[in-house]
CSV table of C-alpha atoms in Angstrom, one decimal:
chain,number,residue,atom,x,y,z
A,3,UNK,CA,-16.9,0.4,-40.9
A,4,UNK,CA,-17.4,3.0,-38.2
A,5,UNK,CA,-17.4,6.0,-40.6
A,6,UNK,CA,-20.2,4.0,-42.7
A,7,UNK,CA,-22.4,3.5,-39.7
A,8,UNK,CA,-21.8,7.3,-38.9
A,9,UNK,CA,-23.0,8.5,-42.0
A,10,UNK,CA,-25.7,6.1,-42.5
A,11,UNK,CA,-27.1,7.6,-38.8
A,12,UNK,CA,-27.2,10.8,-40.6
A,13,UNK,CA,-28.8,9.8,-43.7
A,14,UNK,CA,-31.5,8.1,-41.7
A,15,UNK,CA,-32.1,10.6,-39.2
A,16,UNK,CA,-35.9,11.5,-39.2
A,17,UNK,CA,-38.5,9.3,-39.5
A,18,UNK,CA,-39.3,10.2,-43.2
A,19,UNK,CA,-36.0,9.2,-44.5
A,20,UNK,CA,-36.5,5.4,-42.6
A,21,UNK,CA,-39.8,4.9,-43.8
A,22,UNK,CA,-39.0,6.1,-47.6
A,23,UNK,CA,-36.1,3.9,-47.7
A,24,UNK,CA,-38.2,0.8,-46.6
A,25,UNK,CA,-40.9,1.5,-49.0
A,26,UNK,CA,-37.9,1.8,-51.8
A,27,UNK,CA,-36.7,-1.7,-50.8
A,28,UNK,CA,-40.0,-3.5,-50.6
A,29,UNK,CA,-40.9,-2.1,-54.1
A,30,UNK,CA,-37.7,-2.9,-55.8
A,31,UNK,CA,-38.0,-6.6,-53.9
A,32,UNK,CA,-41.5,-6.9,-55.2
A,33,UNK,CA,-40.4,-6.1,-58.3
A,34,UNK,CA,-37.4,-8.5,-58.8
A,35,UNK,CA,-39.5,-11.2,-57.2
A,36,UNK,CA,-42.1,-10.7,-59.8
A,37,UNK,CA,-39.4,-11.0,-62.8
A,38,UNK,CA,-38.1,-14.0,-60.7
A,39,UNK,CA,-41.5,-15.8,-60.3
A,40,UNK,CA,-42.1,-15.3,-64.2
A,41,UNK,CA,-38.8,-16.9,-65.3
A,42,UNK,CA,-39.5,-19.7,-62.6
A,43,UNK,CA,-43.1,-20.7,-63.8
A,44,UNK,CA,-42.2,-20.5,-67.5
A,45,UNK,CA,-39.1,-22.8,-66.7
A,46,UNK,CA,-41.1,-24.8,-64.2
A,47,UNK,CA,-44.1,-25.3,-66.8
A,48,UNK,CA,-41.6,-26.3,-69.5
A,49,UNK,CA,-39.8,-28.8,-67.3
A,50,UNK,CA,-43.1,-30.4,-65.7
A,51,UNK,CA,-44.7,-30.6,-69.3
A,52,UNK,CA,-41.3,-32.3,-70.8
A,53,UNK,CA,-41.1,-34.5,-67.6
A,54,UNK,CA,-44.7,-35.4,-67.9
A,55,UNK,CA,-44.4,-36.5,-71.8
A,56,UNK,CA,-41.3,-38.3,-71.3
A,57,UNK,CA,-42.9,-40.3,-68.6
A,58,UNK,CA,-45.5,-41.5,-70.7
A,59,UNK,CA,-43.8,-41.6,-74.0
A,60,UNK,CA,-40.3,-42.3,-73.3
A,61,UNK,CA,-37.7,-40.4,-75.9
A,62,UNK,CA,-38.9,-41.9,-79.2
A,63,UNK,CA,-42.2,-43.5,-80.6
A,64,UNK,CA,-42.6,-45.8,-83.5
A,65,UNK,CA,-45.7,-46.9,-85.2
A,66,UNK,CA,-47.0,-48.2,-88.5
A,67,UNK,CA,-49.2,-47.3,-91.2
A,68,UNK,CA,-50.1,-50.7,-90.9
A,69,UNK,CA,-51.4,-50.4,-87.6
A,70,UNK,CA,-49.9,-53.7,-85.8
A,71,UNK,CA,-46.2,-54.7,-86.6
A,72,UNK,CA,-43.8,-57.2,-85.3
A,73,UNK,CA,-40.4,-56.1,-83.7
A,74,UNK,CA,-38.2,-58.2,-86.0
A,75,UNK,CA,-34.4,-58.3,-86.4
A,76,UNK,CA,-34.2,-55.7,-89.3
A,77,UNK,CA,-36.0,-53.3,-86.9
A,78,UNK,CA,-33.7,-54.2,-84.0
A,79,UNK,CA,-30.7,-53.6,-86.1
A,80,UNK,CA,-31.9,-50.1,-87.2
A,81,UNK,CA,-32.2,-49.2,-83.5
A,82,UNK,CA,-29.0,-50.0,-82.7
A,83,UNK,CA,-27.6,-46.9,-84.9
A,84,UNK,CA,-28.9,-44.6,-82.2
A,85,UNK,CA,-27.4,-46.5,-78.9
A,86,UNK,CA,-30.8,-47.3,-77.6
A,87,UNK,CA,-30.9,-47.4,-74.0
A,88,UNK,CA,-34.3,-49.1,-73.6
A,89,UNK,CA,-37.2,-50.7,-75.9
A,90,UNK,CA,-40.8,-50.9,-74.6
A,91,UNK,CA,-43.1,-52.6,-76.9
A,92,UNK,CA,-46.9,-51.6,-76.5
A,93,UNK,CA,-50.2,-52.5,-77.3
A,94,UNK,CA,-52.3,-49.4,-77.6
A,95,UNK,CA,-56.1,-48.8,-78.0
A,96,UNK,CA,-59.1,-46.6,-77.6
A,97,UNK,CA,-61.7,-48.3,-75.0
A,98,UNK,CA,-64.8,-47.1,-72.8
A,99,UNK,CA,-64.2,-47.1,-69.1
A,100,UNK,CA,-67.7,-47.6,-67.3
A,101,UNK,CA,-68.1,-47.4,-63.3
A,102,UNK,CA,-71.5,-47.3,-62.0
A,103,UNK,CA,-73.0,-45.3,-65.1
A,104,UNK,CA,-70.4,-43.1,-65.6
A,105,UNK,CA,-68.2,-43.9,-68.8
A,106,UNK,CA,-65.2,-42.2,-70.0
A,107,UNK,CA,-63.4,-42.7,-73.5
A,108,UNK,CA,-59.8,-44.2,-72.3
A,109,UNK,CA,-56.7,-45.1,-74.1
A,110,UNK,CA,-55.6,-48.2,-73.0
A,111,UNK,CA,-52.2,-49.6,-72.8
A,112,UNK,CA,-50.7,-52.8,-72.6
A,113,UNK,CA,-47.1,-53.0,-71.4
A,114,UNK,CA,-44.6,-55.2,-69.8
A,115,UNK,CA,-44.0,-53.3,-66.6
A,116,UNK,CA,-40.0,-53.9,-66.6
A,117,UNK,CA,-39.4,-52.6,-70.1
A,118,UNK,CA,-42.0,-49.7,-69.9
A,119,UNK,CA,-40.3,-48.3,-66.5
A,120,UNK,CA,-36.7,-48.7,-68.0
A,121,UNK,CA,-37.9,-46.8,-71.2
A,122,UNK,CA,-40.0,-44.2,-69.7
A,123,UNK,CA,-39.1,-43.9,-65.9
A,124,UNK,CA,-42.6,-44.1,-64.8
A,125,UNK,CA,-43.5,-47.2,-62.1
A,126,UNK,CA,-46.5,-48.9,-63.1
A,127,UNK,CA,-47.3,-51.6,-60.5
A,128,UNK,CA,-49.0,-54.5,-62.4
A,129,UNK,CA,-47.4,-57.6,-60.1
A,130,UNK,CA,-51.0,-58.3,-59.1
A,131,UNK,CA,-52.4,-58.0,-62.7
A,132,UNK,CA,-55.6,-55.8,-62.9
A,133,UNK,CA,-55.7,-52.1,-64.0
A,134,UNK,CA,-53.7,-48.9,-63.2
A,135,UNK,CA,-55.5,-45.9,-64.2
A,136,UNK,CA,-54.6,-42.4,-64.0
A,137,UNK,CA,-55.3,-40.3,-60.8
A,138,UNK,CA,-57.7,-37.8,-62.7
A,139,UNK,CA,-59.6,-40.7,-64.3
A,140,UNK,CA,-60.1,-42.0,-60.9
A,141,UNK,CA,-61.3,-38.8,-59.6
A,142,UNK,CA,-63.8,-38.4,-62.7
A,143,UNK,CA,-65.2,-42.2,-62.3
A,144,UNK,CA,-65.2,-41.8,-58.6
A,145,UNK,CA,-63.3,-44.9,-58.1
A,146,UNK,CA,-60.8,-46.3,-55.9
A,147,UNK,CA,-58.2,-49.3,-55.6
A,148,UNK,CA,-60.1,-52.4,-55.3
A,149,UNK,CA,-63.1,-51.4,-57.5
A,150,UNK,CA,-63.9,-53.3,-60.6
A,151,UNK,CA,-64.5,-51.0,-63.6
A,152,UNK,CA,-65.7,-52.3,-67.3
A,153,UNK,CA,-63.5,-51.4,-70.2
A,154,UNK,CA,-65.3,-52.0,-73.7
A,155,UNK,CA,-63.2,-52.9,-76.5
A,156,UNK,CA,-63.4,-53.3,-80.5
A,157,UNK,CA,-62.3,-56.9,-81.1
A,158,UNK,CA,-58.8,-55.9,-82.5
A,159,UNK,CA,-57.2,-55.0,-85.4
A,160,UNK,CA,-59.1,-57.3,-88.4
A,161,UNK,CA,-62.3,-57.5,-86.4
A,162,UNK,CA,-64.0,-54.1,-86.9
A,163,UNK,CA,-67.1,-55.5,-87.7
A,164,UNK,CA,-67.4,-57.9,-84.9
A,165,UNK,CA,-69.3,-56.9,-81.6
A,166,UNK,CA,-67.3,-55.2,-79.0
A,167,UNK,CA,-66.1,-57.2,-76.1
A,168,UNK,CA,-66.8,-55.9,-72.3
A,169,UNK,CA,-64.1,-57.1,-69.8
A,170,UNK,CA,-64.2,-56.4,-65.9
A,171,UNK,CA,-60.8,-55.3,-64.1
A,172,UNK,CA,-59.9,-54.8,-60.6
A,173,UNK,CA,-58.2,-51.5,-60.2
A,174,UNK,CA,-55.2,-52.2,-58.8
A,175,UNK,CA,-53.6,-48.9,-58.2
A,176,UNK,CA,-53.7,-45.2,-59.5
A,177,UNK,CA,-50.6,-43.3,-61.2
A,178,UNK,CA,-49.7,-40.0,-62.1
A,179,UNK,CA,-48.1,-38.6,-65.3
A,180,UNK,CA,-48.2,-34.9,-64.3
A,181,UNK,CA,-50.2,-34.1,-67.5
A,182,UNK,CA,-53.8,-33.7,-67.2
A,183,UNK,CA,-54.8,-35.3,-70.3
A,184,UNK,CA,-53.0,-38.2,-69.7
A,185,UNK,CA,-53.9,-38.8,-66.1
A,186,UNK,CA,-57.6,-38.4,-67.3
A,187,UNK,CA,-57.1,-40.9,-70.3
A,188,UNK,CA,-54.6,-43.4,-69.8
A,189,UNK,CA,-55.2,-47.2,-68.5
A,190,UNK,CA,-52.6,-49.6,-68.1
A,191,UNK,CA,-52.5,-53.5,-68.1
A,192,UNK,CA,-50.3,-56.4,-68.7
A,193,UNK,CA,-49.6,-56.9,-72.7
A,194,UNK,CA,-50.4,-60.4,-72.8
A,195,UNK,CA,-54.0,-59.7,-71.1
A,196,UNK,CA,-54.3,-56.9,-73.8
A,197,UNK,CA,-53.4,-58.9,-76.6
A,198,UNK,CA,-55.6,-61.8,-75.5
A,199,UNK,CA,-58.8,-59.7,-75.6
A,200,UNK,CA,-57.8,-58.2,-79.2
A,201,UNK,CA,-56.5,-61.2,-80.2
A,202,UNK,CA,-53.2,-59.7,-81.6
A,203,UNK,CA,-50.8,-62.4,-80.1
A,204,UNK,CA,-47.0,-61.3,-80.5
A,205,UNK,CA,-47.9,-57.8,-82.5
A,206,UNK,CA,-47.7,-54.3,-81.1
A,207,UNK,CA,-48.7,-51.1,-82.3
A,208,UNK,CA,-46.5,-48.7,-80.5
A,209,UNK,CA,-42.9,-48.9,-80.1
A,210,UNK,CA,-41.3,-46.6,-77.2
A,211,UNK,CA,-37.6,-46.3,-77.5
A,212,UNK,CA,-35.2,-44.6,-74.9
A,213,UNK,CA,-32.1,-42.7,-76.2
A,214,UNK,CA,-31.2,-40.6,-72.9
A,215,UNK,CA,-31.5,-41.4,-69.1
A,216,UNK,CA,-35.2,-41.0,-67.9
A,217,UNK,CA,-34.3,-40.3,-64.7
A,218,UNK,CA,-32.0,-37.4,-65.9
A,219,UNK,CA,-33.6,-34.0,-66.6
A,220,UNK,CA,-33.5,-33.4,-70.3
A,221,UNK,CA,-31.3,-30.2,-70.9
A,222,UNK,CA,-31.7,-30.0,-74.8
A,223,UNK,CA,-34.3,-31.4,-77.1
A,224,UNK,CA,-31.7,-31.3,-79.9
A,225,UNK,CA,-29.9,-35.0,-79.0
A,226,UNK,CA,-33.3,-36.8,-79.4
A,227,UNK,CA,-34.3,-34.6,-82.7
A,228,UNK,CA,-30.9,-35.9,-84.3
A,229,UNK,CA,-31.6,-39.4,-83.4
A,230,UNK,CA,-35.4,-39.4,-84.3
A,231,UNK,CA,-34.3,-38.0,-87.8
A,232,UNK,CA,-31.4,-40.7,-88.1
A,233,UNK,CA,-34.1,-43.6,-87.5
A,234,UNK,CA,-36.4,-41.8,-89.9
A,235,UNK,CA,-33.8,-41.8,-92.6
A,236,UNK,CA,-33.0,-45.5,-92.3
A,237,UNK,CA,-36.5,-46.8,-91.5
A,238,UNK,CA,-38.7,-47.9,-94.4
A,239,UNK,CA,-41.7,-45.3,-95.4
A,240,UNK,CA,-44.0,-47.6,-93.6
A,241,UNK,CA,-43.1,-46.9,-90.1
A,242,UNK,CA,-43.7,-43.3,-88.5
A,243,UNK,CA,-41.0,-42.1,-85.5
A,244,UNK,CA,-42.2,-39.0,-83.5
A,245,UNK,CA,-40.4,-37.3,-80.8
A,246,UNK,CA,-41.9,-37.3,-77.5
A,247,UNK,CA,-42.9,-33.9,-77.6
A,248,UNK,CA,-44.5,-33.8,-81.0
A,249,UNK,CA,-47.9,-33.7,-80.0
A,250,UNK,CA,-47.0,-30.6,-77.7
A,251,UNK,CA,-44.4,-28.8,-80.0
A,252,UNK,CA,-46.3,-25.8,-80.7
A,253,UNK,CA,-46.8,-25.4,-76.7
A,254,UNK,CA,-43.4,-25.9,-76.0
A,255,UNK,CA,-42.4,-23.0,-78.4
A,256,UNK,CA,-44.9,-20.7,-77.4
A,257,UNK,CA,-43.6,-20.9,-73.9
A,258,UNK,CA,-39.9,-19.6,-75.4
A,259,UNK,CA,-41.6,-16.8,-77.0
A,260,UNK,CA,-43.5,-15.8,-74.2
A,261,UNK,CA,-40.7,-16.0,-71.2
A,262,UNK,CA,-38.8,-13.6,-73.4
A,263,UNK,CA,-41.8,-11.4,-74.2
A,264,UNK,CA,-43.3,-11.2,-70.9
A,265,UNK,CA,-39.7,-10.6,-69.1
A,266,UNK,CA,-39.4,-7.6,-71.1
A,267,UNK,CA,-42.8,-6.1,-70.5
A,268,UNK,CA,-42.4,-6.8,-66.7
A,269,UNK,CA,-39.2,-4.6,-67.0
A,270,UNK,CA,-41.6,-1.9,-66.7
A,271,UNK,CA,-42.0,-2.9,-63.1
A,272,UNK,CA,-38.4,-2.5,-62.2
A,273,UNK,CA,-38.2,0.8,-64.0
A,274,UNK,CA,-41.3,2.2,-61.7
A,275,UNK,CA,-39.3,0.7,-58.9
A,276,UNK,CA,-36.0,2.4,-60.3
A,277,UNK,CA,-38.0,5.7,-60.0
A,278,UNK,CA,-38.7,5.2,-56.4
A,279,UNK,CA,-35.3,4.7,-55.9
A,280,UNK,CA,-34.4,7.8,-57.8
A,281,UNK,CA,-37.1,9.9,-55.6
A,282,UNK,CA,-35.4,8.5,-52.5
A,283,UNK,CA,-32.1,9.5,-53.7
A,284,UNK,CA,-33.5,12.9,-54.6
A,285,UNK,CA,-34.9,13.4,-51.2
A,286,UNK,CA,-31.7,12.3,-49.5
A,287,UNK,CA,-29.6,14.9,-51.5
A,288,UNK,CA,-32.0,17.8,-50.6
A,289,UNK,CA,-32.6,17.1,-47.2
A,290,UNK,CA,-29.1,16.0,-46.2
A,291,UNK,CA,-27.1,18.2,-48.7
A,292,UNK,CA,-25.9,20.7,-46.1
A,293,UNK,CA,-24.6,17.6,-43.8
A,294,UNK,CA,-23.0,16.0,-46.8
A,295,UNK,CA,-20.9,19.3,-47.7
A,296,UNK,CA,-20.3,19.6,-44.1
A,297,UNK,CA,-18.5,16.2,-43.8
A,298,UNK,CA,-16.6,17.1,-47.0
A,299,UNK,CA,-15.5,20.6,-45.2
A,300,UNK,CA,-14.1,18.9,-42.5
A,301,UNK,CA,-12.0,16.7,-44.4
A,302,UNK,CA,-13.6,13.7,-45.7
A,303,UNK,CA,-13.1,13.2,-49.5
A,304,UNK,CA,-15.6,13.0,-52.1
A,305,UNK,CA,-14.0,9.6,-52.9
A,306,UNK,CA,-14.8,8.0,-49.3
A,307,UNK,CA,-18.7,9.9,-49.6
A,308,UNK,CA,-18.9,7.8,-53.1
A,309,UNK,CA,-17.6,5.0,-51.6
A,310,UNK,CA,-20.4,5.1,-48.8
A,311,UNK,CA,-23.1,5.7,-51.4
A,312,UNK,CA,-22.4,3.1,-53.7
A,313,UNK,CA,-21.9,0.5,-51.1
A,314,UNK,CA,-25.3,1.5,-49.6
A,315,UNK,CA,-27.0,0.9,-53.3
A,316,UNK,CA,-25.2,-2.7,-53.2
A,317,UNK,CA,-26.6,-3.2,-50.0
A,318,UNK,CA,-29.9,-2.2,-50.9
A,319,UNK,CA,-29.7,-4.2,-54.1
A,320,UNK,CA,-28.7,-7.4,-52.0
A,321,UNK,CA,-31.3,-7.2,-49.4
A,322,UNK,CA,-33.9,-6.7,-52.6
A,323,UNK,CA,-32.5,-9.9,-53.9
A,324,UNK,CA,-32.5,-12.0,-50.8
A,325,UNK,CA,-36.1,-10.4,-50.3
A,326,UNK,CA,-37.2,-11.7,-53.9
A,327,UNK,CA,-35.8,-15.1,-53.4
A,328,UNK,CA,-37.9,-15.4,-50.2
A,329,UNK,CA,-41.0,-14.2,-52.0
A,330,UNK,CA,-40.3,-17.0,-54.6
A,331,UNK,CA,-40.0,-19.7,-52.3
A,332,UNK,CA,-43.2,-18.4,-50.5
A,333,UNK,CA,-45.1,-18.2,-53.8
A,334,UNK,CA,-43.7,-21.9,-54.8
A,335,UNK,CA,-45.3,-22.9,-51.6
A,336,UNK,CA,-48.5,-21.1,-52.1
A,337,UNK,CA,-48.7,-23.1,-55.6
A,338,UNK,CA,-48.3,-26.3,-54.3
A,339,UNK,CA,-50.9,-25.9,-50.9
A,340,UNK,CA,-53.5,-23.2,-51.4
A,341,UNK,CA,-56.1,-24.4,-53.3
A,342,UNK,CA,-57.0,-21.0,-54.8
A,343,UNK,CA,-53.6,-21.1,-56.7
A,344,UNK,CA,-54.5,-24.6,-58.2
A,345,UNK,CA,-54.7,-24.0,-61.9
A,346,UNK,CA,-57.5,-26.3,-64.3
A,347,UNK,CA,-55.6,-28.8,-65.7
A,348,UNK,CA,-57.9,-29.1,-68.9
A,349,UNK,CA,-57.2,-25.6,-69.5
A,350,UNK,CA,-53.2,-25.4,-68.8
A,351,UNK,CA,-52.6,-29.2,-69.7
A,352,UNK,CA,-50.7,-29.5,-66.6
A,353,UNK,CA,-52.2,-31.1,-63.2
A,354,UNK,CA,-50.2,-28.2,-60.9
A,355,UNK,CA,-47.5,-25.6,-61.6
A,356,UNK,CA,-44.3,-24.9,-59.6
A,357,UNK,CA,-41.5,-22.5,-59.8
A,358,UNK,CA,-38.4,-23.9,-61.0
A,359,UNK,CA,-35.4,-21.4,-61.1
A,360,UNK,CA,-31.7,-22.6,-62.1
A,361,UNK,CA,-28.4,-20.6,-61.5
A,362,UNK,CA,-29.0,-18.9,-65.3
A,363,UNK,CA,-32.2,-17.7,-64.0
A,364,UNK,CA,-30.6,-15.9,-60.7
A,365,UNK,CA,-28.0,-14.4,-62.6
A,366,UNK,CA,-30.0,-12.8,-65.6
A,367,UNK,CA,-32.6,-11.5,-63.1
A,368,UNK,CA,-30.2,-10.1,-60.6
A,369,UNK,CA,-27.6,-8.8,-62.9
A,370,UNK,CA,-30.4,-6.8,-65.2
A,371,UNK,CA,-31.7,-5.3,-61.6
A,372,UNK,CA,-28.1,-4.6,-60.6
A,373,UNK,CA,-27.6,-2.4,-63.9
A,374,UNK,CA,-31.0,-0.7,-62.9
A,375,UNK,CA,-30.0,0.0,-59.4
A,376,UNK,CA,-27.0,1.5,-60.3
A,377,UNK,CA,-28.5,4.4,-62.6
A,378,UNK,CA,-29.7,6.2,-59.4
A,379,UNK,CA,-26.7,5.4,-58.0
A,380,UNK,CA,-24.8,7.2,-60.3
A,381,UNK,CA,-27.3,10.0,-60.6
A,382,UNK,CA,-26.6,10.6,-57.0
A,383,UNK,CA,-23.1,10.7,-57.4
A,384,UNK,CA,-23.5,13.4,-60.5
A,385,UNK,CA,-25.7,15.6,-58.3
A,386,UNK,CA,-22.8,15.4,-55.5
A,387,UNK,CA,-19.8,15.8,-57.9
A,388,UNK,CA,-21.2,18.8,-59.9
A,389,UNK,CA,-21.1,21.1,-57.0
A,390,UNK,CA,-18.0,22.5,-55.4
A,391,UNK,CA,-18.0,22.6,-51.5
A,392,UNK,CA,-18.0,26.3,-51.1
A,393,UNK,CA,-21.3,26.3,-53.5
A,394,UNK,CA,-22.7,23.5,-51.4
A,395,UNK,CA,-22.4,25.4,-48.1
A,396,UNK,CA,-23.3,28.6,-49.8
A,397,UNK,CA,-26.5,27.5,-51.1
A,398,UNK,CA,-27.6,25.7,-48.3
A,399,UNK,CA,-27.0,28.7,-45.7
A,400,UNK,CA,-28.9,30.6,-48.1
A,401,UNK,CA,-31.9,28.7,-48.4
């Protein structure tokens, strides 16, 4: 350790060497942080999108070509084939929400809160009756819990020629799905209340199934895809069976492709940082060459000098990785708390973004950066090894 510190003092002697080293570490740290945050944003977007969709749609959605249908014994028997955890019968219809001259088209869902929460993991508090609406819809209509809004409905499945029905409901609470469009459009009330308005009795037009635990993050879509295909093969052609991500499948696929392509492009930033490290190596080799050859002349082996060199490279890489992790935490905090970094939900689907990094992302980014930083380390080793002690000293004294 003492010998390492002694050599380090020689290398960093003079203000220029220290400043160049700090600039090199910062550039490498920043380049790793950019790639780390890119990975984190893509993974965070993917996670928030899937979570928001599951919280509104469960795992699998079943609808009928006829519109409304009953959950009979034959249908329940088929559902057992995929080890269904929860079933939520839902009545879903379109309506207009009106409040003080402002109107919005909404999707009204009549639910049984316990079944719905068990199937989706989304807690909808309808214990006091009334209406629960999305946070973005409340913001658009400028309503708060306790206010009354009017909903304009059609008259059910077989009454399209009848006049619409207008009902007043008190807003009992707000809810957040995490998907901007759903927070802007979804409205919840008790299923029996909506059935009474539409006069559909025990019929429903949407069945939400859960085959996986909604409280746990979904790691793979393949399991649900297999369950969906199994149900599709066993149910009659009357039914449509869709996985929860069906309406955003194109976006999920696009995120996968963009994550890979952007990460490859951002390697250019790392290459720039590697050139900075290379420049530092050349600077040290030129300015401190005489010191290095003197150390070898008085007995220090090339192996010991190379040990110092690669330990220094490893320490530089470690500092850059720690700094990149800290920068990613700062950026994640900024995304959540600084208004100018908030994204428009109507464009980016989500109401907010977050950086989500798992062990795979860290290992991938850090190992790739280690490979890059070893390149200038090997370059420095090659420059020292290719010249003998006598040749190095002769060249330094003659210059």
